[in-house]
Coordinates of C-alpha atoms and ligand atoms in Angstrom, one line a residue:
M14 CA -14.9 17.1 -10.4
A15 CA -13.8 19.3 -7.5
A16 CA -10.1 18.8 -6.8
I17 CA -7.8 20.2 -4.2
L18 CA -4.1 20.2 -4.0
T19 CA -1.1 22.2 -2.7
R20 CA 2.3 21.6 -4.1
P21 CA 5.1 20.8 -1.6
P22 CA 8.4 22.6 -1.9
P23 CA 10.1 21.2 -5.0
D24 CA 13.0 19.3 -3.4
L25 CA 11.2 18.1 -0.3
E26 CA 10.4 14.7 -1.8
R27 CA 14.1 14.2 -2.8
E28 CA 15.3 15.3 0.7
R29 CA 12.9 12.8 2.4
F30 CA 14.0 10.0 0.1
L31 CA 17.7 10.8 0.7
A32 CA 17.2 11.0 4.5
D33 CA 15.2 7.7 4.5
A34 CA 17.8 6.0 2.3
L35 CA 20.8 7.1 4.4
H36 CA 19.0 6.2 7.6
G37 CA 17.9 2.8 6.4
L38 CA 21.3 1.9 4.9
C39 CA 23.1 2.6 8.1
L40 CA 21.0 0.2 10.2
P41 CA 22.5 -3.2 11.2
Q42 CA 19.9 -4.9 8.8
K43 CA 20.0 -2.4 5.9
S44 CA 16.6 -1.5 4.8
L45 CA 14.7 0.9 2.5
P46 CA 11.0 1.9 2.9
C47 CA 8.9 0.1 0.3
K48 CA 7.0 3.2 -0.6
Y49 CA 10.0 4.2 -2.8
F50 CA 9.3 1.3 -5.2
Y51 CA 6.6 3.4 -6.8
D52 CA 8.3 5.9 -9.2
A53 CA 7.0 5.8 -12.8
E54 CA 9.1 2.7 -13.7
G55 CA 8.2 1.0 -10.4
S56 CA 4.5 1.6 -10.9
K57 CA 4.7 0.2 -14.4
L58 CA 6.5 -2.9 -13.1
F59 CA 3.9 -3.3 -10.3
D60 CA 1.1 -3.2 -12.8
Q61 CA 2.9 -6.1 -14.6
I62 CA 3.3 -8.0 -11.3
C63 CA -0.4 -7.8 -10.8
A64 CA -1.0 -9.6 -14.1
L65 CA 1.6 -12.4 -13.4
P66 CA 0.3 -16.0 -13.2
E67 CA 2.2 -16.4 -9.9
Y68 CA 0.9 -13.2 -8.3
Y69 CA -2.6 -14.4 -7.2
P70 CA -3.7 -11.4 -4.9
T71 CA -4.9 -9.0 -7.6
R72 CA -7.0 -11.4 -9.7
T73 CA -8.3 -13.2 -6.5
E74 CA -9.4 -10.0 -4.9
L75 CA -11.1 -8.9 -8.1
G76 CA -12.9 -12.2 -8.3
I77 CA -14.2 -11.7 -4.7
L78 CA -15.3 -8.2 -5.6
R79 CA -17.1 -9.3 -8.7
A80 CA -18.9 -11.9 -6.8
H81 CA -19.8 -9.9 -3.7
A82 CA -19.6 -6.1 -4.5
G83 CA -23.4 -5.9 -4.1
D84 CA -23.2 -7.3 -0.6
M85 CA -20.3 -5.1 0.3
A86 CA -22.2 -2.0 -0.9
A87 CA -25.2 -3.1 1.1
C88 CA -23.0 -3.2 4.2
L89 CA -21.6 0.3 3.5
G90 CA -25.1 1.6 3.1
P91 CA -26.6 4.6 1.2
E92 CA -25.2 8.1 1.2
T93 CA -21.8 7.0 2.3
L94 CA -18.7 9.2 2.0
L95 CA -16.2 6.7 0.5
V96 CA -12.5 7.4 1.1
E97 CA -10.0 5.1 -0.7
Y98 CA -6.5 4.8 0.7
G99 CA -3.8 4.3 -2.1
S100 CA -6.5 4.6 -4.8
G101 CA -4.1 4.0 -7.8
S102 CA -6.2 3.5 -10.8
S103 CA -9.4 2.8 -8.7
V104 CA -10.2 -0.4 -10.8
K105 CA -11.6 -2.3 -7.9
T106 CA -13.5 0.8 -6.7
R107 CA -15.6 1.0 -9.8
L108 CA -17.1 -2.4 -8.9
L109 CA -18.2 -0.9 -5.6
L110 CA -19.3 2.4 -7.0
D111 CA -21.5 0.6 -9.5
R112 CA -23.4 -0.8 -6.5
L113 CA -23.3 1.9 -3.9
A114 CA -26.6 3.7 -3.3
R115 CA -26.3 7.5 -3.7
P116 CA -22.7 7.9 -2.4
S117 CA -22.2 11.3 -0.8
A118 CA -18.7 11.6 -2.4
Y119 CA -15.7 9.6 -3.3
V120 CA -12.3 10.7 -1.9
P121 CA -9.4 8.9 -3.5
V122 CA -6.2 9.5 -1.5
D123 CA -2.9 8.7 -3.1
I124 CA 0.7 9.8 -2.9
S125 CA 1.2 9.6 -6.7
R126 CA -0.2 12.9 -7.9
E127 CA -0.4 12.2 -11.7
H128 CA -2.1 8.9 -11.2
L129 CA -4.5 10.4 -8.7
F130 CA -5.7 13.2 -10.9
E131 CA -5.9 11.2 -14.1
T132 CA -8.0 8.6 -12.3
A133 CA -10.2 11.2 -10.6
L134 CA -10.8 12.9 -13.9
A135 CA -11.8 9.6 -15.6
L136 CA -14.1 8.6 -12.7
G137 CA -15.7 12.1 -12.8
L138 CA -16.5 11.5 -16.5
D139 CA -17.8 8.0 -16.0
Y140 CA -19.8 8.8 -12.9
P141 CA -21.2 12.3 -13.6
S142 CA -23.5 12.4 -10.6
L143 CA -20.7 11.4 -8.2
A144 CA -18.7 14.1 -6.3
V145 CA -15.0 13.0 -6.8
L146 CA -12.7 14.8 -4.4
P147 CA -9.1 13.6 -4.9
L148 CA -6.7 14.2 -2.1
W149 CA -3.0 14.1 -2.7
A150 CA -1.7 12.8 0.6
D151 CA 0.0 10.0 2.4
F152 CA -2.8 8.0 3.9
S153 CA -0.6 6.7 6.7
A154 CA -0.2 10.2 8.0
S155 CA -3.1 12.2 9.5
F156 CA -5.1 14.4 7.0
A157 CA -8.4 16.2 7.0
L158 CA -11.1 15.2 4.6
P159 CA -12.5 17.6 2.1
R160 CA -16.1 18.7 2.8
P161 CA -18.5 16.7 0.5
P162 CA -21.1 18.8 -1.4
W163 CA -23.9 17.3 0.7
P164 CA -23.9 15.6 4.1
A165 CA -22.9 12.0 4.4
A166 CA -24.9 9.4 6.3
R167 CA -21.7 7.6 7.1
R168 CA -18.0 7.5 6.4
A169 CA -16.2 4.5 5.1
V170 CA -12.5 3.8 4.2
Y171 CA -11.8 1.4 1.4
F172 CA -8.3 -0.1 1.5
P173 CA -7.9 -2.8 -1.2
G174 CA -4.9 -4.7 -2.5
S175 CA -3.6 -6.1 0.8
T176 CA -1.3 -3.1 1.3
I177 CA -2.1 -3.4 5.0
G178 CA 0.3 -6.4 4.9
N179 CA 3.2 -4.0 4.1
F180 CA 2.8 -2.4 7.5
S181 CA 4.5 -3.7 10.7
E182 CA 2.1 -4.9 13.4
A183 CA 2.5 -1.5 15.2
G184 CA 2.1 0.3 11.9
A185 CA -1.0 -1.6 11.0
I186 CA -2.6 -0.8 14.4
A187 CA -1.6 2.8 14.0
L188 CA -3.1 3.0 10.5
M189 CA -6.4 1.2 11.5
S190 CA -6.7 3.4 14.6
G191 CA -6.4 6.4 12.2
V192 CA -9.2 4.8 10.1
A193 CA -11.4 4.4 13.2
R194 CA -10.9 8.0 14.1
L195 CA -11.5 9.2 10.6
V196 CA -14.8 7.3 10.1
G197 CA -16.0 7.8 13.7
P198 CA -18.0 5.3 15.8
G199 CA -20.1 3.1 13.6
G200 CA -18.1 4.1 10.5
A201 CA -16.8 1.4 8.1
F202 CA -13.6 0.0 6.9
L203 CA -13.5 -2.3 3.9
V204 CA -10.1 -3.9 3.5
G205 CA -8.3 -6.5 1.3
V206 CA -6.3 -8.9 3.5
D207 CA -4.0 -11.6 2.1
L208 CA -4.2 -14.9 3.9
K209 CA -1.5 -17.4 5.0
K210 CA -1.0 -20.3 2.6
D211 CA 1.6 -22.7 1.3
P212 CA 5.0 -20.9 1.6
R213 CA 6.1 -22.2 -1.8
A214 CA 3.1 -20.5 -3.5
L215 CA 4.0 -17.3 -1.6
E216 CA 7.7 -17.4 -2.5
R217 CA 6.7 -18.0 -6.2
A218 CA 4.3 -15.0 -6.0
Y219 CA 7.2 -12.8 -4.9
D220 CA 9.9 -14.3 -7.1
D221 CA 8.2 -15.0 -10.5
A222 CA 9.8 -16.9 -13.3
A223 CA 9.8 -13.9 -15.7
G224 CA 11.8 -11.9 -13.2
V225 CA 9.4 -9.0 -13.1
T226 CA 9.4 -8.8 -9.3
A227 CA 13.2 -8.9 -9.4
A228 CA 13.2 -6.0 -11.8
F229 CA 10.7 -4.2 -9.5
N230 CA 13.0 -4.7 -6.5
L231 CA 16.2 -3.7 -8.3
N232 CA 14.5 -0.6 -9.6
L233 CA 14.9 0.8 -6.1
L234 CA 18.7 0.9 -6.7
A235 CA 18.2 2.4 -10.1
R236 CA 16.0 5.0 -8.6
M237 CA 18.6 5.9 -5.9
N238 CA 21.2 6.1 -8.7
S239 CA 19.2 8.6 -10.8
E240 CA 17.6 10.6 -8.0
L241 CA 20.2 10.5 -5.2
D242 CA 23.4 10.7 -7.0
A243 CA 24.2 7.1 -6.0
D244 CA 26.3 4.4 -7.8
F245 CA 24.8 1.1 -7.0
D246 CA 25.9 -1.6 -9.5
L247 CA 22.6 -3.4 -10.3
R248 CA 24.6 -6.4 -11.7
R249 CA 26.1 -7.0 -8.3
F250 CA 22.8 -7.4 -6.4
R251 CA 20.2 -10.1 -6.7
H252 CA 16.5 -10.3 -5.7
R253 CA 15.5 -12.6 -2.9
A254 CA 12.0 -13.3 -1.6
V255 CA 11.7 -15.5 1.5
W256 CA 8.8 -16.6 3.7
T257 CA 9.6 -15.9 7.4
P258 CA 7.2 -18.2 9.4
G259 CA 7.8 -16.6 12.8
A260 CA 6.9 -13.2 11.6
G261 CA 4.2 -14.5 9.2
R262 CA 5.5 -12.5 6.2
I263 CA 7.3 -12.6 2.9
E264 CA 10.5 -10.5 3.1
M265 CA 12.0 -9.1 -0.1
H266 CA 15.8 -8.4 0.0
L267 CA 18.5 -7.2 -2.4
V268 CA 21.5 -9.3 -1.7
S269 CA 25.0 -8.1 -2.4
E270 CA 26.8 -10.8 -4.5
I271 CA 30.2 -9.5 -3.6
E272 CA 31.9 -7.4 -1.0
Q273 CA 31.5 -3.9 -2.3
V274 CA 31.2 -0.2 -1.5
A275 CA 28.4 1.9 -3.0
H276 CA 28.0 5.7 -2.6
I277 CA 25.1 8.0 -2.1
G278 CA 26.6 11.3 -2.8
A279 CA 29.8 11.4 -0.6
T280 CA 28.5 8.7 1.8
E281 CA 30.0 5.3 1.5
I282 CA 27.8 2.2 2.0
H283 CA 29.7 -0.9 2.7
F284 CA 28.4 -4.4 1.8
A285 CA 29.8 -7.7 2.9
R286 CA 29.3 -10.6 0.4
G287 CA 25.8 -11.9 1.0
E288 CA 24.7 -8.9 3.0
S289 CA 21.2 -7.7 2.1
I290 CA 19.0 -4.6 2.0
C291 CA 15.5 -5.5 3.2
T292 CA 13.1 -3.7 0.9
E293 CA 9.6 -5.0 1.8
H294 CA 7.6 -7.0 4.4
S295 CA 4.4 -8.5 3.1
H296 CA 2.5 -9.9 6.1
K297 CA -0.1 -12.7 5.6
Y298 CA -2.8 -13.3 8.1
T299 CA -5.2 -15.8 9.4
L300 CA -8.8 -14.5 9.7
E301 CA -8.5 -14.8 13.5
G302 CA -5.1 -13.1 13.6
F303 CA -6.4 -10.1 11.6
A304 CA -9.6 -9.8 13.7
R305 CA -7.4 -9.6 16.8
L306 CA -5.1 -7.0 15.3
A307 CA -8.1 -4.9 14.1
R308 CA -9.7 -5.1 17.6
R309 CA -6.6 -3.5 19.1
A310 CA -7.3 -0.6 16.7
G311 CA -10.9 -0.3 17.8
L312 CA -12.4 -2.0 14.7
V313 CA -14.6 -5.1 14.8
V314 CA -14.8 -7.5 11.8
R315 CA -18.5 -7.9 10.8
R316 CA -18.3 -9.7 7.4
V317 CA -15.6 -11.6 5.5
W318 CA -15.6 -12.7 1.9
T319 CA -13.0 -15.1 0.5
D320 CA -12.4 -17.1 -2.7
S321 CA -13.0 -20.8 -2.7
A322 CA -9.3 -21.6 -2.1
R323 CA -9.2 -19.1 0.8
L324 CA -6.2 -17.4 -0.7
F325 CA -7.4 -13.8 -0.1
S326 CA -10.1 -12.0 1.9
V327 CA -12.1 -8.8 1.7
Q328 CA -13.3 -7.8 5.2
Y329 CA -15.9 -5.4 6.4
L330 CA -15.2 -3.8 9.8
E331 CA -16.9 -1.2 12.0
A332 CA -15.4 1.3 14.3
Q333 CA -16.3 1.0 17.9
S334 CA -16.8 3.9 20.2
A335 CA -14.8 2.5 23.2
S336 CA -11.2 3.7 23.7
H337 CA -8.7 1.3 22.2
E338 CA -5.0 0.7 22.0
S339 CA -3.2 2.8 19.4
G340 CA 0.1 1.8 17.9
P341 CA 2.8 4.4 18.3
S342 CA 5.0 4.0 15.2
P343 CA 4.3 4.9 11.6
A344 CA 4.0 2.3 8.9
R345 CA 7.1 0.5 7.8
G346 CA 7.8 2.1 4.4
F347 CA 4.7 4.3 4.2
G348 CA 4.8 6.8 7.1
R349 CA 6.3 10.2 7.4
L350 CA 5.3 11.9 4.2
A351 CA 2.3 14.1 5.0
R352 CA 1.1 16.1 2.0
R353 CA -2.2 17.7 1.5
A354 CA -3.9 19.0 -1.5
T355 CA -5.8 22.2 -2.1
E356 CA -6.0 23.3 -5.7
P357 CA -7.3 21.9 -9.0
Ligands
AVI4 C1 1.5 -3.4 -2.7 N1 1.6 -4.6 -2.0 C2 0.4 -5.1 -1.4 C3 2.3 -5.7 -2.8 C4 2.5 -7.0 -1.9 O1 2.1 -8.0 -2.4 O2 3.0 -6.9 -0.8 C5 3.7 -5.2 -3.2 C6 4.5 -6.3 -4.0 N2 5.7 -6.5 -3.8 C7 6.1 -7.5 -4.6 N3 5.1 -7.9 -5.3 C8 4.0 -7.1 -4.9

């Protein structure tokens, strides 16, 4: 496995977290970027969420992949350079890699360095003839791809998990415009997109009976306490997940149960009783709505695979050569961090 990485200045990560937290908590609707969910504890809780009976996206997407990975690989074609955004443990990717014809290389891109390199190492062992080139970067910022050991016939970006739903409309367009630029005209985008459904099923998926999603949400406060010298009282906030039909999204909030003041360092954060911090948007799409959004980023939907209940979709898109609209703002909760790797 060839690996590349440069270490950012030691406190840069904390400084960004602090700046984002202070900025978000001073807005009229207090908010925190959802990318900060994923410290070690948050990542562990997210893995548990994925296995919950109420949280249908993971198992449904896996079912779609198991049924159609061969078809998807055929769309991507031989000698493709496969780039995965937010690769995590690359579980879904293995289903694709098993079917891809002579991939030129696999470039997992992830912000979580340990996870990225562990996974890349494991993949390198399991796929000895595959060039695995991990890239420690924020996929929502611009980055350069490592050079594959041999030329690729085509570039493709794989973005499973419906993380595209965690972006604002402008953010999703900006991200997909970036994908279109990265893969070039005729290049491919394979993406997991969660679909609109019964709001009650959605609210259950984001507020499970065992309270794992609540713990995941509250962990953001615990993370600020331990990393930012904050003193949020976790017993005085509760998790809330609500379907917002106008915006077509689930919103997650942390609601203050009392009037209270929390501190981040010397900065006071005032909460009225019932006031909330918005911690995540999770947009759900219709097939038509997503196709329209993608078109604004210069991507055309060519194939769609869904489960029989049409809960979730995996979509294959191609980048057009014509100029297209490009969203100006970064992703809600994912933008801004741009890190790039260059050492094993
Ligand atoms: C990562 N992302 C696609 C998840 C979602 O469904 O929006 C994050 C999540 N939040 C609560 N449960 C899962």
